[in-house]
Structure formats: C-alpha cells, structure tokens
Short mmCIF file of C-alpha atoms in Angstrom, two decimals:
data_model
loop_
_atom_site.label_atom_id
_atom_site.label_comp_id
_atom_site.label_asym_id
_atom_site.label_seq_id
_atom_site.Cartn_x
_atom_site.Cartn_y
_atom_site.Cartn_z
CA MET A 10 -157.58 144.24 -66.96
CA SER A 11 -155.53 145.00 -63.84
CA SER A 12 -156.18 142.95 -60.72
CA VAL A 13 -153.71 144.79 -58.48
CA THR A 14 -154.11 147.49 -55.88
CA GLY A 15 -151.83 150.38 -55.04
CA ALA A 16 -150.39 148.64 -51.98
CA MET A 17 -146.82 147.38 -52.10
CA THR A 18 -146.44 143.58 -52.17
CA PRO A 19 -143.82 141.92 -49.92
CA LEU A 20 -141.10 140.21 -51.91
CA ALA A 21 -141.82 136.71 -50.57
CA ALA A 22 -145.53 137.01 -51.37
CA ALA A 23 -144.79 138.38 -54.85
CA LEU A 24 -142.37 135.54 -55.62
CA GLU A 25 -144.86 132.95 -54.43
CA GLN A 26 -147.54 134.41 -56.67
CA ILE A 27 -145.26 134.87 -59.67
CA LEU A 28 -143.68 131.41 -59.51
CA ALA A 29 -147.10 129.79 -59.12
CA ASP A 30 -147.96 131.38 -62.47
CA VAL A 31 -145.12 129.80 -64.49
CA ALA A 32 -144.93 126.54 -66.41
CA ALA A 33 -141.73 125.34 -68.05
CA VAL A 34 -141.69 125.76 -71.81
CA ALA A 35 -142.32 122.68 -73.91
CA GLY A 36 -140.01 121.52 -76.66
CA THR A 37 -136.67 119.72 -76.69
CA GLU A 38 -133.86 119.14 -79.12
CA ILE A 39 -130.76 116.98 -79.42
CA VAL A 40 -127.50 118.91 -79.55
CA PRO A 41 -123.90 117.72 -79.92
CA LEU A 42 -121.93 117.60 -76.70
CA GLU A 43 -119.76 120.56 -77.68
CA ALA A 44 -122.91 122.72 -78.03
CA ALA A 45 -124.57 121.59 -74.78
CA LEU A 46 -122.76 123.87 -72.31
CA GLY A 47 -125.29 125.94 -70.36
CA ARG A 48 -128.27 124.13 -71.82
CA VAL A 49 -130.92 122.49 -69.62
CA LEU A 50 -130.98 118.69 -69.58
CA ALA A 51 -134.45 117.56 -70.69
CA ALA A 52 -134.45 114.06 -69.17
CA ASP A 53 -132.51 112.08 -66.58
CA LEU A 54 -129.27 110.78 -68.05
CA MET A 55 -129.10 107.06 -67.28
CA ALA A 56 -125.78 105.25 -67.58
CA GLY A 57 -125.66 102.54 -70.22
CA ILE A 58 -122.22 101.28 -69.15
CA ASP A 59 -120.04 101.08 -66.05
CA VAL A 60 -117.45 103.82 -65.64
CA PRO A 61 -114.73 102.67 -65.58
CA PRO A 62 -115.86 99.67 -67.63
CA TRP A 63 -113.45 97.27 -65.87
CA ASP A 64 -111.13 97.04 -62.87
CA ASN A 65 -107.96 99.00 -63.60
CA SER A 66 -104.71 99.90 -61.95
CA ALA A 67 -104.64 103.08 -59.85
CA MET A 68 -100.87 103.41 -60.27
CA ASP A 69 -97.75 102.00 -61.87
CA GLY A 70 -96.76 98.69 -60.33
CA TYR A 71 -97.44 94.96 -60.61
CA ALA A 72 -100.82 93.25 -60.85
CA VAL A 73 -100.90 90.24 -58.55
CA ARG A 74 -103.09 87.74 -56.77
CA ALA A 75 -103.12 89.19 -53.25
CA ALA A 76 -102.79 85.71 -51.73
CA ASP A 77 -99.48 85.25 -53.62
CA THR A 78 -97.85 88.12 -51.67
CA ARG A 79 -97.87 85.98 -48.52
CA PRO A 80 -95.88 84.80 -46.72
CA GLU A 81 -93.55 87.78 -46.87
CA PRO A 82 -91.23 88.39 -48.58
CA ALA A 83 -92.87 86.82 -51.66
CA VAL A 84 -91.03 86.41 -54.96
CA LEU A 85 -93.14 86.36 -58.16
CA ARG A 86 -92.21 85.85 -61.80
CA VAL A 87 -93.12 88.71 -64.15
CA ALA A 88 -95.07 86.96 -66.89
CA GLN A 89 -96.56 89.84 -68.90
CA ARG A 90 -96.60 93.62 -69.41
CA ILE A 91 -99.85 95.63 -69.68
CA VAL A 92 -100.07 99.31 -70.62
CA ALA A 93 -103.19 101.47 -70.77
CA GLY A 94 -105.17 100.41 -73.83
CA ASP A 95 -103.92 96.83 -73.77
CA VAL A 96 -105.67 93.75 -72.39
CA GLY A 97 -103.64 91.14 -70.52
CA CYS A 98 -104.11 87.40 -70.37
CA GLU A 99 -104.99 85.17 -67.41
CA LEU A 100 -102.64 85.76 -64.46
CA LEU A 101 -101.42 82.39 -63.27
CA PRO A 102 -100.67 81.67 -59.60
CA GLY A 103 -97.14 82.69 -58.59
CA THR A 104 -96.84 85.29 -61.36
CA ALA A 105 -97.17 89.05 -61.63
CA ALA A 106 -97.95 91.42 -64.51
CA ARG A 107 -96.05 94.66 -64.99
CA ILE A 108 -98.92 97.19 -65.19
CA PHE A 109 -99.30 100.92 -65.69
CA THR A 110 -101.84 103.42 -64.41
CA GLY A 111 -105.22 103.01 -66.09
CA ALA A 112 -104.49 99.62 -67.62
CA PRO A 113 -107.12 96.91 -67.04
CA LEU A 114 -106.31 94.22 -64.50
CA PRO A 115 -105.72 90.85 -66.16
CA PRO A 116 -108.14 88.03 -65.30
CA GLY A 117 -107.13 86.41 -62.04
CA ALA A 118 -105.46 89.51 -60.57
CA ASP A 119 -107.17 91.23 -57.62
CA ALA A 120 -104.60 93.77 -56.42
CA VAL A 121 -101.70 95.96 -57.52
CA ILE A 122 -98.50 96.30 -55.59
CA MET A 123 -96.77 99.65 -56.10
CA GLN A 124 -93.47 99.61 -57.94
CA GLU A 125 -91.90 101.36 -54.93
CA ASP A 126 -92.74 98.30 -52.82
CA VAL A 127 -90.87 95.74 -54.92
CA ARG A 128 -87.32 95.03 -56.02
CA LEU A 129 -86.95 93.75 -59.57
CA VAL A 130 -84.21 91.21 -60.18
CA GLN A 131 -84.20 90.03 -63.81
CA ASP A 132 -87.73 88.60 -64.33
CA ARG A 133 -88.56 88.30 -60.65
CA VAL A 134 -90.14 90.83 -58.30
CA HIS A 135 -89.30 90.62 -54.63
CA CYS A 136 -92.30 92.01 -52.73
CA ARG A 137 -91.40 94.08 -49.68
CA VAL A 138 -95.02 94.20 -48.47
CA ALA A 139 -98.15 92.09 -48.75
CA VAL A 140 -101.33 93.50 -50.29
CA GLU A 141 -105.03 92.90 -49.76
CA PRO A 142 -107.61 92.27 -52.52
CA GLY A 143 -108.60 95.63 -54.03
CA ASP A 144 -105.45 97.47 -53.03
CA ASN A 145 -104.46 100.12 -55.60
CA VAL A 146 -107.31 99.05 -57.89
CA ARG A 147 -110.05 101.28 -59.32
CA ALA A 148 -113.06 98.99 -59.45
CA GLY A 149 -115.22 98.82 -62.55
CA GLY A 150 -118.30 101.01 -62.07
CA GLN A 151 -116.88 102.82 -59.06
CA ASP A 152 -117.47 106.18 -60.76
CA ILE A 153 -120.82 105.44 -62.43
CA ALA A 154 -122.67 102.12 -62.33
CA ALA A 155 -124.58 100.95 -65.39
CA GLY A 156 -128.30 101.67 -64.93
CA SER A 157 -127.75 104.51 -62.44
CA ARG A 158 -128.73 108.14 -62.90
CA ALA A 159 -125.65 110.05 -63.96
CA LEU A 160 -127.28 113.49 -64.35
CA THR A 161 -130.72 114.72 -63.31
CA ALA A 162 -133.25 116.40 -65.60
CA GLY A 163 -133.39 120.15 -65.10
CA ARG A 164 -129.65 120.51 -64.60
CA ARG A 165 -128.03 123.45 -66.32
CA LEU A 166 -125.11 121.67 -67.93
CA GLN A 167 -121.63 122.61 -66.74
CA PRO A 168 -118.25 121.68 -68.26
CA GLN A 169 -117.82 118.76 -65.84
CA ASP A 170 -121.26 117.43 -66.84
CA LEU A 171 -120.11 117.24 -70.45
CA GLY A 172 -117.18 115.18 -69.23
CA VAL A 173 -119.57 112.81 -67.44
CA ALA A 174 -121.63 112.40 -70.61
CA ALA A 175 -118.51 111.75 -72.67
CA SER A 176 -117.34 109.12 -70.14
CA LEU A 177 -120.57 107.26 -70.94
CA GLY A 178 -119.80 107.38 -74.66
CA LEU A 179 -122.47 109.98 -75.48
CA ALA A 180 -121.78 112.44 -78.28
CA ALA A 181 -125.10 114.31 -77.99
CA LEU A 182 -127.67 115.19 -75.32
CA ARG A 183 -131.39 115.98 -75.30
CA VAL A 184 -131.96 119.45 -73.88
CA ARG A 185 -134.85 121.85 -73.52
CA ARG A 186 -135.18 124.41 -76.26
CA ARG A 187 -133.77 127.86 -75.57
CA LEU A 188 -136.06 130.49 -74.12
CA ARG A 189 -136.89 133.46 -76.34
CA VAL A 190 -136.76 136.60 -74.20
CA GLY A 191 -137.52 140.06 -75.56
CA ILE A 192 -136.34 143.29 -73.98
CA LEU A 193 -137.69 146.81 -74.48
CA SER A 194 -136.61 150.14 -73.05
CA THR A 195 -138.99 153.03 -72.57
CA GLY A 196 -138.17 156.71 -72.30
CA ASP A 197 -137.57 159.49 -74.81
CA GLU A 198 -134.49 160.51 -72.82
CA LEU A 199 -132.66 157.28 -73.62
CA GLN A 200 -129.90 157.22 -76.21
CA ASP A 201 -127.74 154.34 -77.37
CA ALA A 202 -124.03 154.51 -76.63
CA GLY A 203 -121.66 155.36 -79.46
CA ALA A 204 -122.93 158.79 -80.49
CA PRO A 205 -122.50 162.25 -78.95
CA LEU A 206 -124.96 162.71 -76.11
CA ARG A 207 -127.87 164.96 -77.02
CA ALA A 208 -129.07 167.66 -74.65
CA GLY A 209 -131.42 166.30 -72.01
CA CYS A 210 -130.60 162.66 -72.79
CA ILE A 211 -128.75 159.85 -71.02
CA TYR A 212 -127.12 156.75 -72.41
CA ASN A 213 -129.16 153.58 -72.03
CA SER A 214 -127.18 151.37 -69.66
CA ASN A 215 -130.06 149.03 -68.88
CA ARG A 216 -130.29 147.41 -72.30
CA PRO A 217 -126.68 146.15 -72.63
CA MET A 218 -126.74 145.08 -68.98
CA LEU A 219 -129.94 143.06 -69.44
CA LEU A 220 -128.66 141.55 -72.68
CA GLY A 221 -125.55 140.43 -70.83
CA LEU A 222 -127.52 138.98 -67.91
CA LEU A 223 -129.67 137.02 -70.33
CA GLN A 224 -126.82 135.85 -72.55
CA VAL A 225 -124.96 134.23 -69.66
CA LEU A 226 -128.14 132.28 -68.93
CA GLY A 227 -128.06 130.87 -72.45
CA VAL A 228 -131.37 132.33 -73.61
CA GLU A 229 -132.14 133.65 -77.07
CA CYS A 230 -132.32 137.45 -76.66
CA ARG A 231 -134.53 139.59 -78.88
CA ASP A 232 -133.84 143.30 -78.62
CA TYR A 233 -136.80 145.53 -79.47
CA GLY A 234 -134.89 148.73 -78.81
CA ASN A 235 -136.06 151.99 -77.27
CA VAL A 236 -139.81 152.61 -77.32
CA ARG A 237 -141.01 156.19 -77.61
CA ASP A 238 -143.02 157.52 -74.71
CA GLY A 239 -146.71 157.27 -75.53
CA PHE A 240 -149.51 154.79 -75.05
CA ASP A 241 -149.88 153.79 -78.71
CA ALA A 242 -146.16 153.22 -79.29
CA THR A 243 -145.84 151.23 -76.05
CA ARG A 244 -148.92 149.14 -76.81
CA GLN A 245 -147.75 148.32 -80.34
CA ALA A 246 -144.22 147.39 -79.24
CA LEU A 247 -145.54 145.10 -76.50
CA ALA A 248 -148.03 143.42 -78.83
CA VAL A 249 -145.35 142.65 -81.44
CA ALA A 250 -142.84 141.37 -78.90
CA ALA A 251 -145.45 139.24 -77.11
CA SER A 252 -146.22 137.39 -80.32
CA GLN A 253 -142.59 136.39 -80.78
CA CYS A 254 -141.27 135.62 -77.28
CA ASP A 255 -141.71 133.39 -74.24
CA LEU A 256 -141.08 136.29 -71.86
CA LEU A 257 -140.84 140.07 -72.12
CA ILE A 258 -138.74 142.39 -69.97
CA SER A 259 -139.22 146.14 -70.18
CA THR A 260 -137.41 148.86 -68.27
CA GLY A 261 -139.00 152.11 -67.16
CA GLY A 262 -142.56 153.27 -67.64
CA VAL A 263 -144.07 151.36 -64.69
CA SER A 264 -144.23 154.18 -62.17
CA VAL A 265 -147.16 156.59 -61.73
CA GLY A 266 -146.07 159.53 -63.87
CA GLU A 267 -148.00 160.90 -66.82
CA GLU A 268 -145.36 159.51 -69.21
CA ASP A 269 -145.29 156.00 -67.68
CA HIS A 270 -147.36 154.02 -70.18
CA VAL A 271 -146.39 150.37 -69.63
CA ARG A 272 -149.06 149.70 -67.02
CA ALA A 273 -151.85 151.11 -69.18
CA ALA A 274 -150.64 149.17 -72.24
CA VAL A 275 -150.48 145.92 -70.27
CA ASP A 276 -153.98 146.50 -68.91
CA ASP A 277 -155.22 147.02 -72.46
CA LEU A 278 -153.52 143.92 -73.90
CA GLY A 279 -153.79 141.56 -70.96
CA GLU A 280 -153.58 141.74 -67.21
CA LEU A 281 -151.30 143.23 -64.59
CA ARG A 282 -150.97 140.81 -61.65
CA VAL A 283 -148.25 142.31 -59.45
CA TRP A 284 -147.39 145.99 -59.15
CA LYS A 285 -145.02 147.65 -56.68
CA LEU A 286 -142.74 145.59 -54.47
CA ALA A 287 -141.96 146.41 -50.86
CA ILE A 288 -138.20 146.43 -51.54
CA LYS A 289 -135.50 149.04 -52.03
CA PRO A 290 -134.28 149.50 -54.68
CA GLY A 291 -136.93 148.16 -57.02
CA LYS A 292 -140.35 149.27 -55.78
CA PRO A 293 -141.82 150.10 -59.22
CA LEU A 294 -141.84 146.54 -60.56
CA ALA A 295 -144.74 145.06 -62.49
CA TYR A 296 -145.61 141.51 -63.52
CA GLY A 297 -148.43 140.53 -65.81
CA ARG A 298 -149.45 138.98 -69.10
CA VAL A 299 -149.53 140.56 -72.55
CA ALA A 300 -151.73 138.52 -74.89
CA GLY A 301 -150.82 135.49 -72.78
CA THR A 302 -147.06 136.16 -72.72
CA PRO A 303 -145.57 136.93 -69.30
CA LEU A 304 -144.01 140.36 -68.85
CA PHE A 305 -141.81 141.93 -66.21
CA GLY A 306 -141.84 145.70 -66.14
CA LEU A 307 -138.65 146.63 -64.31
CA PRO A 308 -137.82 150.07 -62.90
CA GLY A 309 -135.87 152.56 -64.93
CA ASN A 310 -132.98 153.13 -62.51
CA PRO A 311 -130.13 150.76 -63.42
CA ALA A 312 -129.25 149.55 -59.91
CA ALA A 313 -132.92 148.73 -59.36
CA VAL A 314 -132.98 146.86 -62.68
CA PHE A 315 -130.01 144.76 -61.63
CA VAL A 316 -131.42 143.96 -58.19
CA THR A 317 -134.94 143.09 -59.37
CA PHE A 318 -133.61 140.99 -62.23
CA GLY A 319 -131.67 138.80 -59.81
CA LEU A 320 -134.33 138.63 -57.10
CA VAL A 321 -137.44 138.16 -59.23
CA VAL A 322 -136.77 137.66 -62.95
CA LYS A 323 -133.99 135.09 -62.62
CA PRO A 324 -136.03 132.68 -60.44
CA TYR A 325 -138.85 133.01 -62.95
CA LEU A 326 -136.49 132.34 -65.86
CA TYR A 327 -135.16 129.25 -64.10
CA ALA A 328 -138.68 127.90 -63.66
CA LEU A 329 -139.64 128.81 -67.24
CA ALA A 330 -136.52 127.07 -68.59
CA GLY A 331 -137.09 123.98 -66.43
CA ILE A 332 -133.92 124.53 -64.38
CA ALA A 333 -134.18 122.65 -61.10
CA GLU A 334 -131.41 124.50 -59.23
CA ALA A 335 -131.76 127.41 -56.81
CA PRO A 336 -130.74 130.67 -58.50
CA HIS A 337 -129.03 132.24 -55.47
CA THR A 338 -126.36 131.46 -52.89
CA ARG A 339 -126.80 132.97 -49.44
CA VAL A 340 -123.97 133.31 -46.97
CA ARG A 341 -123.73 134.71 -43.46
CA ALA A 342 -121.32 137.55 -42.82
CA ARG A 343 -120.48 139.77 -39.89
CA ALA A 344 -121.25 143.48 -40.31
CA ARG A 345 -118.40 145.95 -40.37
CA PHE A 346 -120.83 148.88 -40.30
CA ASP A 347 -123.67 150.41 -38.30
CA TRP A 348 -127.13 150.76 -39.87
CA ILE A 349 -129.02 153.00 -37.49
CA ALA A 350 -132.13 154.13 -39.40
CA PRO A 351 -134.51 151.19 -40.02
CA GLY A 352 -136.04 151.15 -43.48
CA ARG A 353 -139.72 150.95 -44.34
CA ARG A 354 -139.01 148.32 -46.97
CA LEU A 355 -136.80 145.25 -47.34
CA GLU A 356 -133.48 146.73 -48.49
CA TYR A 357 -130.65 145.30 -50.56
CA LEU A 358 -127.42 147.16 -49.88
CA ARG A 359 -124.47 147.06 -52.24
CA ALA A 360 -121.49 145.78 -50.32
CA THR A 361 -118.15 143.97 -50.36
CA LEU A 362 -116.99 140.84 -48.55
CA CYS A 363 -113.65 140.14 -46.87
CA ARG A 364 -112.20 137.76 -44.30
CA GLY A 365 -111.78 138.86 -40.72
CA ARG A 366 -108.78 137.99 -38.57
CA ASP A 367 -110.61 134.89 -37.35
CA GLY A 368 -111.26 133.76 -40.94
CA GLU A 369 -114.99 134.51 -40.81
CA LEU A 370 -116.69 136.45 -43.61
CA GLU A 371 -117.21 140.15 -42.94
CA VAL A 372 -119.21 142.64 -45.00
CA ASP A 373 -119.10 146.41 -45.44
CA VAL A 374 -121.61 148.56 -47.34
CA TYR A 375 -121.11 151.56 -49.59
CA ASP A 376 -122.35 154.91 -48.31
CA ASN A 377 -124.26 155.84 -51.47
CA GLN A 378 -127.12 153.38 -52.01
CA SER A 379 -129.01 155.43 -54.62
CA SER A 380 -130.84 153.28 -57.17
CA GLY A 381 -129.37 155.41 -59.95
CA VAL A 382 -125.75 154.58 -59.07
CA LEU A 383 -124.79 151.66 -61.30
CA SER A 384 -121.02 151.86 -60.81
CA LEU A 385 -121.32 150.44 -57.29
CA ILE A 386 -122.96 147.31 -58.69
CA SER A 387 -119.82 146.86 -60.76
CA ARG A 388 -117.59 147.35 -57.70
CA ALA A 389 -119.66 145.37 -55.21
CA ASP A 390 -119.48 141.60 -54.86
CA CYS A 391 -122.59 141.08 -52.73
CA LEU A 392 -125.89 142.52 -51.52
CA VAL A 393 -126.73 142.72 -47.85
CA GLU A 394 -130.35 141.81 -47.14
CA MET A 395 -131.65 144.24 -44.53
CA PRO A 396 -135.13 143.24 -43.34
CA LEU A 397 -137.92 145.75 -42.87
CA GLY A 398 -137.35 147.86 -39.75
CA GLN A 399 -134.05 146.23 -38.82
CA ARG A 400 -131.15 148.10 -37.26
CA CYS A 401 -127.60 146.80 -37.42
CA ARG A 402 -124.46 147.27 -35.38
CA ALA A 403 -120.94 146.27 -36.30
CA GLY A 404 -120.47 142.64 -35.35
CA ASP A 405 -124.07 141.59 -36.09
CA TRP A 406 -124.53 138.62 -38.42
CA LEU A 407 -126.36 139.34 -41.67
CA SER A 408 -127.72 137.44 -44.67
CA VAL A 409 -125.78 138.20 -47.86
CA LEU A 410 -126.47 137.39 -51.53
CA LEU A 411 -123.49 136.90 -53.85
CA ILE A 412 -123.55 139.07 -56.96
CA LYS A 413 -121.77 136.37 -58.96
CA ASP A 414 -125.09 134.48 -58.91
CA TRP A 415 -126.61 137.31 -60.95
CA VAL A 416 -124.07 136.89 -63.72
CA TYR A 417 -123.24 133.18 -63.92
#
C-alpha cells in the first residue's frame, strides 16, 4: 500500500527518510588476503604485534652507542656486520656494528651514524659527527603498536589496507558478506546491444551501466533482464527478484503514464515510501519495499539513472553493506559560466573541472543538460550542484561533486 503523495520530496528529506530505513546486512565470512580487496571489514583489526617488531636501521651506516661518538672526533672499532634478516650480538662500549637499512639494531646500540659521516680505516671508523640516541633509527612499533586498532570496522578495503594486514602477519580477514543486488529494466522499446536495431526500439544503455556501477562496488549482481510492459509481468518479475536479493533496482516504469507499471506492482506487493524527487535530472524516482526487500525505481533516461544512482542509491548501498565512509567528495570551484534562469528544482549539471591561472579549481558546464544525453556523463568529470532558484555568474563559487566517486 502506497504511503506517498504526489508532491515532490526534497533530496535531503528523501535521503534522511531512506537512510533511516536501512540496516546493514548480517553475515560475515573469512577470506584470504588476496581476495579481500574492496570487501568491507567486519570488525576492528587489532594489532597483535608491533610493526616494526624491533628497532631497526633507517639507512646504511654503523650502529653505535650515541655516547661513544663523543668527544668528537670519536674512533670506534667495527666489531660485527648486520644485514637485514640477521640479528647482531651485544654491542660493547667503544665498538660499532656495520649495519644496513632495515637490519635490527644490536642490543646496546641506540643510534646509527650514516656511512657518509664516517671514514673507515681498516677495522676502525672515524666519526666526523656525533649522534643522539634515536638518530637514524626506526623504533619498534612506530608504525603500528601492539594492541592498537590498525583498521576500523566498516572500511572498504583498499590495496594499502591489505599491506597493513600483511605487515601484522595476517593471511586472511573477516569481512561482511557481499550484497546481492538485482536489476530489472522495463520497457518494450528496449533492446540489448549486439543485434540490429528493430524499428521503434532503442538499445538498453542503463543495464550495462548499472551493472558496471555495482561491480566496482564489489556487490553480487543479479541481472533479471528486460521486463515486458504490463502489470502482471512487472509484478511477477519483482516478486521473483525480491525473494533472491538484498536490494532491487529497476529502471523506467515509475512515471505516471499508462504503461508505467512499477508503482502499481510495488503497491500490490509491498509499499511505496518515496516517490518523485525535487531534483533535475531524476524526478521520477521511487523507493519502497517489495515483500520486505528494498527497491529503488530509477527513471528511464540514462543520465537521470546515473545521477540518482550516485546521489541516492550509492549512500543506501554503503549503509546496507556496513561501509562507514562517506560516498561522495565535494569540492568548491569557481564558475566559468552564467546560469541566468533559476530552476524550480535542485539541479545537477554535467560539467568539467580545470585549474585557473591562480591555481584554483574552475568549472564549466555543458550547454545540453537533457536527461537523455548519456554521452556527456562519459565526457564530464563532475556535477555542479545548483540549488533551487539559484542564479550564477562567472566567478561565483559553487559546490561540485566528483564523478569519479560514482565509479570507484
């Protein structure tokens, strides 16, 4: 049963309502480190050891007792040689140890004097400078201290995170299970690419684009194909997909035409909770539940699909997956254009960024902002956020969203 009215919902209010309706999926698994990229860490990663595990040399030189380098110029006998992977013996007063980068300091040593700062004569080093305790030494635990939090739960694991885990000796990590997201396309006019285009049809660009957007997020995609226009076909497709997925995303069929059946099918199977956003492009967006499974009904126009996916669906996916990070990066940029006619909705304008002569970011918009023009999404690198009723002159500062955040 629908609980929405015909009025458009402001984006901020819609996001607040939608995100209040999400709970992260349960279920975790342990995966090998090489399979953990892009997965969501299920629990805080606590360090079981110090990294590095002992004091070690930051460069090639001689391990010494700092006090032995005074008075200058000190002369020390070279008593041992330590390479990375070896362990030296006790460093006696008045002696030095030839040491290489990464090798552990021998017991008794508290500094390293660089090889450029000594003169070696047979088995004696003549120190040109004095050193202080800790000079040229990487202290044990300076990177990660045993017992500290190395990575925080909810982090979407990046390549450098896998390096951190490996530095702690971990070969596997506990992560949240992958989300199962189903996509459906509606419209008898849609045709898959790869075959000659039939009269009256268009190729379906939304499906491969959505599959790509979901794949880079590391979710398990389930493609339910094109659904024929009609209430029964739409209802059946939604019911099947809802029983198999954590989230459904449909495109098209959420407007007010006689052949737009998604809203009626959702009302019959569950509840529509948000319908029509006060944004451009992307007004005909729906959110609801189908037999308990959340569903986003996105517009049919491809640019509107891309914009609403990033603005609304991606934050929801982050919350559903248990990702703790913000899904978007905002920057400020100076307009290189005039925007004279204020819009009646919050608008997202396809645009490109560059650096001005003073090094500040500047942004210019494309003339054609039609929601059916997908090629400009491919050429643009950002979206300018133009608030309701706002005019803009060249030189004004604007809020800009980076398109790379949609696809990484």
